[in-house]
């Protein structure tokens, strides 16, 4: 066989969790054709059969990184899509998370849906028109893609497509319509169903409502990917809720951005939550989670409000904030802890909530500043500042909120069943969260190179093979013969996550080569002109992936396959 190219003299980290070893990777027709240990007779023979040889001089060779939690649903239609992703080693991403997919969006509810989603996914291009998952994916398939892209169906948007943002129980007819949306989306290739129970309108459901609406999931082999109802004072009971739903449906449960909010909950509650997941797993329910490496999150600013103030979408919110009686009641609600909703203001304070993206030109000076700082600039108290800004912007504000402890991040990264994600949102304009540019390099630099929180093999497993197995991604996540040639080459000491909270819009650096489906897309931190990405659909699933859903310390043997080692201790 004549190989298209060979990566020679690399330290191979293959995605299984096995230790690095010296070797060569041979690529042909977009696939990994062979993997040879260094100095083997096969490796020496292969060199004479390659059109091109890259001597990587001992750099790491890894599978391309997979981010299973991004919100680039419509950003992928923009000219700059792929630049922040490729510069941090991402070769595959999955959108439609947190129940907030851009589809379905029937004409009668489209404006309401787009307004509510704008702080998360950005502005939908005027020339892109779609109503359901199949129509949306039809446009994505026509789009030249710089990296591989898959899509989930968001259950929150499904409800909004059926009933808008009105509260209350769905009628029998509305339940059937919601089920039809879910079923048709899964048939069209959605990789998972995602929940955003904290968000409107999904926060109107109780646990049995979810079980009923999600029944079509039982016809498909996809995970239930959940942004739970509460991640602070309500953390444990919110986990119990999604565990109940997953058990009733007999589906794999995946908990998004696993974390605990608020200083009073850090440490002890997070450990209780991990113990709960372990208990449920031992009882037979497949349960995994993912983690981002930042102490701050990012979402809609309206999430500081209790559920009853978010009913009716943006018009309903603005109307309530203008009502003096309701506004006075809201001030009282936000001033103290709550056992009915995730009160961020009480948990972390106004000083830890920054307005990141604003749409009005006169508000540009406030972008990136905390509500406490903006209030001082406006001569108001923080509560009135936040309410008035939401009114003026018609709720189209995203925030960066500092919510998590560094110690919890480290422990969650070490948790054997956690994948690494970014949870990147793509609001239009303003100051973005640095994780959009740097989440994966940040893990390599800070938690592998600078401090041994993770070994290189476990970090790579959590970025490649493990997320591929969670999502059944066929041909992704491993340096293995027959798999897609999505490959990163880098030296750990060169990896640099440049993005900061103050100056986030900076590309990461340190990658020597990145290949997607066998095509060179980046060399020495410079992008090529290649648009090598492909659309990933559920029909392309790897049926054996769930068998590999084990902790992140696996070794792969070419003779006996995946060998499960003792994974009960931290990595």
XYZ file of C-alpha atoms in Angstrom:
571
model
C 0.000 0.000 0.000
C 1.187 3.518 -0.800
C 0.410 5.803 2.135
C -0.567 9.440 1.632
C 1.669 10.403 4.523
C 3.346 9.092 7.641
C 3.826 10.827 10.984
C 7.202 9.515 12.117
C 8.990 9.482 15.479
C 6.064 10.605 17.597
C 4.966 9.847 21.124
C 1.605 8.258 20.432
C -1.228 8.893 22.896
C -3.952 6.850 21.284
C -7.120 7.894 23.159
C -7.522 4.692 25.174
C -5.852 5.965 28.330
C -2.827 3.764 27.674
C 0.621 5.211 28.260
C 2.375 7.056 25.416
C 4.720 5.046 23.225
C 7.098 5.900 20.399
C 5.775 5.083 16.968
C 4.553 6.064 13.522
C 1.070 6.717 12.122
C 0.339 5.876 8.484
C -2.574 7.600 6.721
C -4.293 6.747 3.456
C -7.559 8.006 1.929
C -8.508 9.961 5.043
C -8.153 6.947 7.335
C -5.494 5.661 9.679
C -4.029 2.807 7.663
C -1.527 1.546 10.231
C 0.012 2.310 13.615
C 3.539 0.983 14.124
C 5.734 0.978 17.236
C 9.063 2.730 16.658
C 11.880 0.829 14.926
C 9.672 -2.107 13.980
C 10.331 -3.801 10.666
C 6.860 -2.741 9.482
C 7.571 0.895 10.336
C 10.887 0.928 8.493
C 9.281 -0.708 5.478
C 6.360 1.747 5.495
C 8.615 4.786 5.163
C 9.539 3.758 1.643
C 5.850 3.566 0.719
C 4.768 7.074 1.738
C 4.169 10.048 -0.524
C 5.156 12.329 2.350
C 6.823 11.818 5.719
C 6.503 14.222 8.658
C 9.253 13.684 11.224
C 7.645 15.065 14.395
C 10.819 14.645 16.493
C 9.216 13.196 19.614
C 6.131 15.431 19.714
C 2.873 13.947 20.953
C 0.568 12.464 18.329
C -3.029 12.283 19.576
C -6.512 11.877 18.157
C -8.162 15.168 17.251
C -9.959 16.689 20.224
C -13.737 16.301 20.495
C -15.866 18.952 22.200
C -19.281 17.411 22.794
C -20.682 20.614 24.304
C -20.711 23.765 22.204
C -23.437 26.130 21.011
C -22.249 26.921 17.462
C -25.641 26.011 15.963
C -25.653 29.107 13.737
C -22.074 30.331 14.148
C -21.076 27.520 11.793
C -22.670 29.558 8.987
C -20.274 32.493 9.590
C -16.990 33.126 7.772
C -14.821 32.871 10.892
C -16.274 29.611 12.159
C -13.543 27.094 12.866
C -10.734 29.493 13.689
C -11.056 29.416 17.510
C -11.848 25.709 17.346
C -8.955 24.569 15.155
C -6.399 26.690 16.986
C -7.132 24.682 20.133
C -6.995 21.277 18.482
C -10.720 20.642 18.037
C -11.520 18.430 15.072
C -15.102 17.506 16.042
C -17.776 19.471 17.901
C -21.393 18.806 18.853
C -24.004 21.565 19.102
C -27.620 21.793 20.283
C -26.813 21.453 23.973
C -28.671 22.459 27.154
C -32.059 21.971 25.506
C -31.331 25.123 23.469
C -30.943 23.882 19.890
C -31.862 26.354 17.157
C -34.510 23.935 15.871
C -37.372 23.261 15.744
C -38.533 26.815 15.105
C -41.917 26.937 13.322
C -42.886 30.353 11.912
C -45.428 31.178 14.625
C -42.797 30.937 17.401
C -39.598 31.644 15.456
C -39.016 35.223 16.626
C -39.611 34.311 20.270
C -37.237 31.352 20.039
C -34.511 33.354 18.293
C -34.774 36.187 20.842
C -34.430 33.832 23.801
C -31.548 31.905 22.214
C -29.548 34.897 20.959
C -27.397 35.283 24.126
C -26.335 31.647 23.704
C -26.139 30.894 19.969
C -25.999 34.388 18.484
C -28.043 35.884 15.680
C -29.456 33.568 13.034
C -28.285 34.704 9.559
C -31.126 36.268 7.592
C -30.430 34.078 4.561
C -30.738 30.824 6.514
C -34.308 29.616 6.795
C -35.324 26.338 8.409
C -38.156 25.063 10.576
C -37.095 21.643 11.783
C -34.039 19.475 12.357
C -34.000 17.902 8.903
C -34.201 21.269 7.120
C -31.466 22.693 9.355
C -29.131 19.737 8.768
C -29.805 20.020 5.046
C -28.261 23.501 5.141
C -25.374 22.336 7.333
C -24.576 19.589 4.809
C -24.296 22.247 2.081
C -21.975 24.386 4.208
C -18.214 23.954 3.663
C -17.006 22.913 7.121
C -13.523 23.465 8.574
C -14.096 20.681 11.138
C -16.521 17.853 11.857
C -19.907 18.896 13.239
C -22.719 16.947 14.895
C -26.005 18.166 16.341
C -28.305 17.295 19.242
C -32.008 18.081 19.496
C -32.869 20.386 22.391
C -35.986 19.498 24.348
C -36.474 23.092 25.509
C -36.730 24.356 21.958
C -39.064 21.459 21.176
C -41.458 22.664 23.868
C -41.139 26.276 22.652
C -41.999 25.086 19.135
C -45.182 23.486 20.452
C -46.404 26.035 22.990
C -44.067 29.013 22.927
C -42.909 30.228 26.322
C -46.288 29.944 28.010
C -46.342 28.085 31.341
C -48.521 25.141 32.261
C -48.941 21.507 31.320
C -48.928 20.462 27.695
C -52.208 19.167 26.347
C -52.365 15.622 25.005
C -52.132 16.995 21.472
C -49.127 19.150 22.381
C -47.357 16.174 23.976
C -47.824 14.205 20.763
C -46.512 17.128 18.714
C -43.441 17.391 20.957
C -42.845 13.648 20.672
C -43.132 13.872 16.891
C -40.478 16.609 16.819
C -38.119 14.483 18.924
C -38.741 11.332 16.901
C -38.290 13.047 13.536
C -35.094 14.754 14.722
C -33.604 11.471 15.903
C -34.566 9.838 12.607
C -32.827 12.710 10.796
C -29.576 12.079 12.661
C -29.654 13.944 15.983
C -26.904 12.490 18.173
C -28.679 12.984 21.519
C -31.615 14.641 23.222
C -30.535 17.501 25.469
C -32.366 19.030 28.409
C -32.016 22.504 29.890
C -34.293 22.081 32.877
C -33.153 25.334 34.472
C -34.261 27.269 31.383
C -37.670 28.427 30.228
C -39.819 26.768 29.029
C -38.468 23.368 30.182
C -38.608 24.484 33.803
C -42.396 24.080 33.497
C -42.044 20.284 33.293
C -41.982 17.966 36.284
C -40.067 14.694 36.136
C -43.032 12.662 34.891
C -43.732 15.233 32.181
C -40.195 14.630 30.931
C -40.676 10.872 30.911
C -43.818 11.252 28.803
C -42.420 13.737 26.290
C -39.140 11.838 25.902
C -40.687 8.426 25.185
C -39.453 8.452 21.560
C -35.922 8.109 22.962
C -36.669 4.475 23.761
C -36.804 3.804 20.005
C -33.229 5.041 19.500
C -29.850 4.344 21.055
C -28.844 7.878 22.059
C -27.855 9.481 25.370
C -29.950 11.890 27.425
C -27.677 14.914 27.904
C -28.853 17.100 30.758
C -28.332 20.605 32.069
C -30.012 19.979 35.409
C -32.563 22.176 37.202
C -30.183 23.466 39.864
C -26.411 23.341 40.290
C -26.133 25.011 43.686
C -28.406 24.586 46.692
C -30.625 22.293 44.568
C -27.749 20.249 43.122
C -28.413 16.853 44.685
C -32.176 16.857 44.223
C -31.700 18.043 40.638
C -29.411 15.085 39.982
C -32.018 12.781 41.507
C -34.574 14.213 39.080
C -32.599 13.384 35.933
C -31.607 9.990 37.343
C -35.320 9.242 37.774
C -36.030 10.276 34.173
C -33.164 8.206 32.746
C -34.151 5.141 34.774
C -37.757 5.349 33.608
C -36.613 5.576 29.993
C -33.719 3.097 30.373
C -31.303 5.443 28.604
C -27.710 6.482 29.157
C -27.612 9.615 31.343
C -24.971 12.246 30.679
C -24.750 15.239 33.041
C -23.548 18.411 31.331
C -20.912 20.727 32.863
C -20.871 18.874 36.188
C -20.246 21.451 38.919
C -21.612 22.902 42.131
C -22.381 26.609 42.420
C -21.811 28.799 45.461
C -19.139 28.819 48.147
C -21.456 27.278 50.724
C -21.754 24.181 48.500
C -18.188 23.789 47.263
C -16.324 20.648 48.183
C -18.721 18.637 50.302
C -21.784 18.819 48.040
C -19.709 18.135 44.927
C -18.278 15.007 46.555
C -21.781 13.862 47.529
C -22.875 14.349 43.925
C -20.050 12.218 42.544
C -20.863 9.529 45.107
C -24.498 9.602 43.954
C -23.458 9.060 40.329
C -21.227 6.159 41.388
C -24.075 4.581 43.356
C -26.464 4.803 40.421
C -23.863 3.406 38.044
C -23.331 0.390 40.289
C -27.094 -0.146 40.151
C -26.832 -0.517 36.381
C -27.635 2.896 34.874
C -24.961 4.181 32.464
C -23.998 7.616 33.819
C -21.271 9.957 32.609
C -20.593 13.679 32.864
C -18.395 16.418 31.475
C -16.393 19.300 32.953
C -15.038 22.633 31.744
C -11.798 23.992 33.262
C -13.005 27.460 34.303
C -14.377 28.904 37.527
C -16.853 31.010 35.516
C -19.769 29.920 33.374
C -21.695 31.831 30.727
C -25.355 31.968 29.773
C -28.347 34.317 29.493
C -28.543 37.085 32.096
C -32.239 36.284 32.539
C -31.107 33.203 34.471
C -30.758 35.385 37.558
C -34.577 35.529 37.604
C -36.951 33.010 39.226
C -38.962 30.822 36.815
C -42.229 32.701 37.277
C -40.554 35.903 36.029
C -39.333 34.218 32.823
C -42.729 32.942 31.674
C -43.890 34.276 28.326
C -40.417 34.796 26.885
C -38.790 38.205 26.466
C -42.072 40.202 26.283
C -43.307 38.619 29.519
C -40.015 39.274 31.299
C -39.868 42.918 30.238
C -43.488 43.464 31.284
C -42.824 42.100 34.790
C -39.633 44.094 35.244
C -41.557 47.269 34.372
C -44.274 46.480 36.934
C -43.391 48.325 40.196
C -45.147 45.785 42.435
C -43.558 42.738 40.797
C -40.189 44.455 40.713
C -40.342 45.137 44.440
C -41.221 41.486 45.063
C -38.334 40.407 42.832
C -35.874 42.499 44.827
C -36.954 40.649 47.963
C -36.760 37.237 46.256
C -33.204 37.791 45.017
C -31.986 39.043 48.390
C -32.047 35.635 50.099
C -31.416 31.941 49.358
C -34.223 29.979 47.719
C -35.287 26.359 47.864
C -37.398 26.677 44.702
C -34.917 28.007 42.102
C -31.192 28.549 41.574
C -30.738 32.041 43.044
C -27.421 33.089 41.536
C -27.548 36.567 43.043
C -27.791 35.103 46.529
C -25.200 32.390 45.825
C -22.420 34.450 44.251
C -23.358 38.152 44.486
C -23.707 40.910 41.888
C -19.945 41.457 41.879
C -19.407 38.002 40.355
C -21.835 38.482 37.457
C -20.441 40.243 34.374
C -22.472 41.428 31.407
C -20.526 40.030 28.482
C -22.635 40.663 25.389
C -24.905 43.670 24.870
C -26.662 44.707 21.657
C -27.191 48.471 22.056
C -24.277 50.731 21.003
C -24.710 52.947 24.075
C -24.112 49.921 26.286
C -20.770 48.990 24.701
C -18.731 50.517 27.583
C -20.390 48.073 29.992
C -19.414 44.899 28.147
C -17.141 42.734 30.287
C -17.882 44.614 33.506
C -19.623 43.277 36.600
C -23.117 44.414 37.475
C -21.662 46.055 40.579
C -19.269 48.076 38.393
C -21.959 49.015 35.870
C -24.302 50.081 38.682
C -21.662 52.489 39.996
C -21.148 53.893 36.498
C -24.907 54.462 36.197
C -25.438 55.751 39.730
C -27.863 52.933 40.551
C -27.938 49.966 42.860
C -27.072 46.608 41.205
C -30.647 45.307 41.256
C -32.103 48.295 39.384
C -29.125 48.306 37.042
C -29.725 44.673 36.053
C -33.486 45.126 35.629
C -33.165 48.308 33.579
C -30.531 46.775 31.320
C -32.691 43.708 30.674
C -35.605 45.978 29.767
C -33.528 48.156 27.440
C -31.890 45.177 25.723
C -35.158 43.194 25.538
C -33.353 40.411 27.446
C -30.639 39.929 24.808
C -27.783 39.955 27.322
C -25.308 37.196 28.081
C -23.332 36.983 31.280
C -20.119 35.482 32.576
C -20.736 34.331 36.133
C -18.016 33.234 38.559
C -19.555 30.237 40.252
C -17.164 27.309 40.773
C -14.169 26.603 43.014
C -10.769 25.699 41.596
C -10.544 22.673 43.885
C -13.870 21.330 42.623
C -12.626 21.700 39.045
C -9.528 19.648 39.821
C -11.495 16.893 41.527
C -14.094 16.787 38.756
C -11.363 16.591 36.113
C -9.919 13.606 37.970
C -13.307 11.897 38.234
C -12.974 8.717 36.136
C -16.260 9.228 34.285
C -15.832 12.869 33.209
C -15.087 14.125 29.701
C -13.593 17.557 29.019
C -15.707 20.210 27.278
C -15.805 23.965 26.759
C -19.558 24.781 26.897
C -18.809 27.612 24.478
C -21.602 30.059 23.733
C -21.518 32.275 20.640
C -23.435 35.499 21.356
C -23.327 38.229 18.735
C -20.681 40.842 19.580
C -19.408 41.827 23.007
C -16.809 40.061 25.125
C -16.880 36.288 24.786
C -15.878 33.742 27.402
C -12.221 32.626 27.059
C -13.273 28.979 26.977
C -14.478 29.438 23.404
C -10.814 29.915 22.455
C -8.833 28.004 25.046
C -10.606 25.306 27.079
C -8.644 22.325 25.783
C -5.188 23.966 25.747
C -5.907 25.263 29.259
C -6.286 21.688 30.501
C -3.042 20.630 28.812
C -1.084 23.640 30.046
C -2.378 24.060 33.594
C -3.554 20.609 34.633
C -1.065 18.386 32.794
C 2.112 20.401 32.152
C 2.213 22.890 35.036
C 0.634 20.698 37.677
C 0.024 16.925 37.469
C -3.725 16.951 38.043
C -4.033 14.602 35.048
C -1.518 12.472 33.201
C -1.193 13.203 29.501
C -2.833 9.882 28.623
C -5.850 10.507 30.841
C -6.281 14.093 29.664
C -6.206 12.948 26.041
C -8.633 10.102 26.788
C -11.081 12.629 28.268
C -10.740 14.816 25.146
C -10.968 12.049 22.549
C -11.891 8.399 23.102
C -14.202 8.924 26.057
C -16.452 11.596 24.476
C -16.472 9.576 21.248
C -17.761 6.579 23.191
C -20.405 8.608 25.030
C -21.819 9.699 21.675
C -21.118 6.489 19.686
C -19.006 8.486 17.220
C -17.914 5.985 14.613
C -14.277 6.316 13.565
C -13.545 9.113 16.028
C -11.506 9.411 19.200
C -8.766 6.822 18.695
C -5.508 6.375 16.811
C -6.436 2.968 15.526
C -6.355 1.300 12.142
C -9.504 2.072 10.158
C -10.413 5.164 12.178
C -10.696 8.620 10.617
C -7.389 10.466 10.373
C -8.328 13.282 12.765
C -4.918 13.856 14.331
C -3.145 16.474 16.457
C 0.629 16.861 16.784
C 2.092 19.064 19.517
C 4.745 19.401 22.200
C 3.216 19.926 25.608
C 5.646 22.681 26.576
C 4.550 24.765 23.564
C 0.808 24.706 24.264
C -0.394 28.192 25.183
C -4.014 29.129 26.026
C -3.832 32.887 25.477
C -7.475 33.865 26.074
C -8.310 35.569 29.375
C -11.505 36.964 30.875
C -10.259 40.492 30.189
C -9.036 39.738 26.658
C -10.729 36.526 25.528
C -10.654 36.852 21.741
C -7.175 35.359 21.314
C -6.332 32.132 19.546
C -4.472 29.420 21.413
C -1.131 28.256 20.040
C 1.325 25.383 20.165
C 0.071 22.879 17.583
C 2.571 21.667 14.988
C 0.050 19.880 12.790
C -3.678 19.205 12.797
C -5.263 16.827 10.305
C -8.984 16.301 9.727
C -10.080 13.296 7.701
C -6.507 13.033 6.458
C -6.219 16.647 5.276
C -3.756 19.108 6.782
C -5.815 21.978 8.239
C -3.196 23.643 10.464
C 0.600 23.776 10.384
C 2.690 25.627 12.982
C -0.401 27.485 14.257
C -1.314 28.680 10.754
C -4.528 27.502 9.116
C -4.439 26.054 5.630
C -7.250 26.567 3.136
C -8.584 23.042 3.654
C -12.249 22.636 4.544
C -12.096 18.993 5.553
C -14.948 18.746 8.036
C -17.897 16.415 7.658
C -21.396 16.283 9.112
C -21.780 13.578 11.759
C -25.178 11.907 12.017
C -26.535 9.295 14.401
C -26.750 6.873 11.487
C -22.932 6.843 11.549
C -22.845 5.502 15.121
C -20.327 3.000 16.436
C -22.455 0.211 17.890
C -19.615 -0.954 20.151
C -18.970 2.417 21.756
C -21.054 1.843 24.901
C -18.968 -1.230 25.637
C -16.033 1.139 26.084
C -17.840 3.461 28.510
C -15.477 2.698 31.332
C -13.259 4.954 33.419
C -10.449 6.796 31.724
C -7.688 4.260 32.265
C -7.945 1.719 29.488
C -5.241 -0.006 27.529
C -5.753 -1.247 23.999
C -4.144 -4.429 22.746
C -4.158 -5.246 19.047
C -4.688 -8.901 19.926
C -7.278 -8.760 22.691
C -8.983 -5.368 22.301
C -9.872 -3.049 25.171
C -8.698 -4.227 28.568
C -10.427 -2.667 31.579
C -7.988 -1.928 34.348
C -8.781 -1.094 37.969
C -10.346 2.341 37.690
C -11.680 2.844 41.200
C -8.942 5.234 42.297
C -8.429 8.775 40.999
C -6.108 9.197 38.065
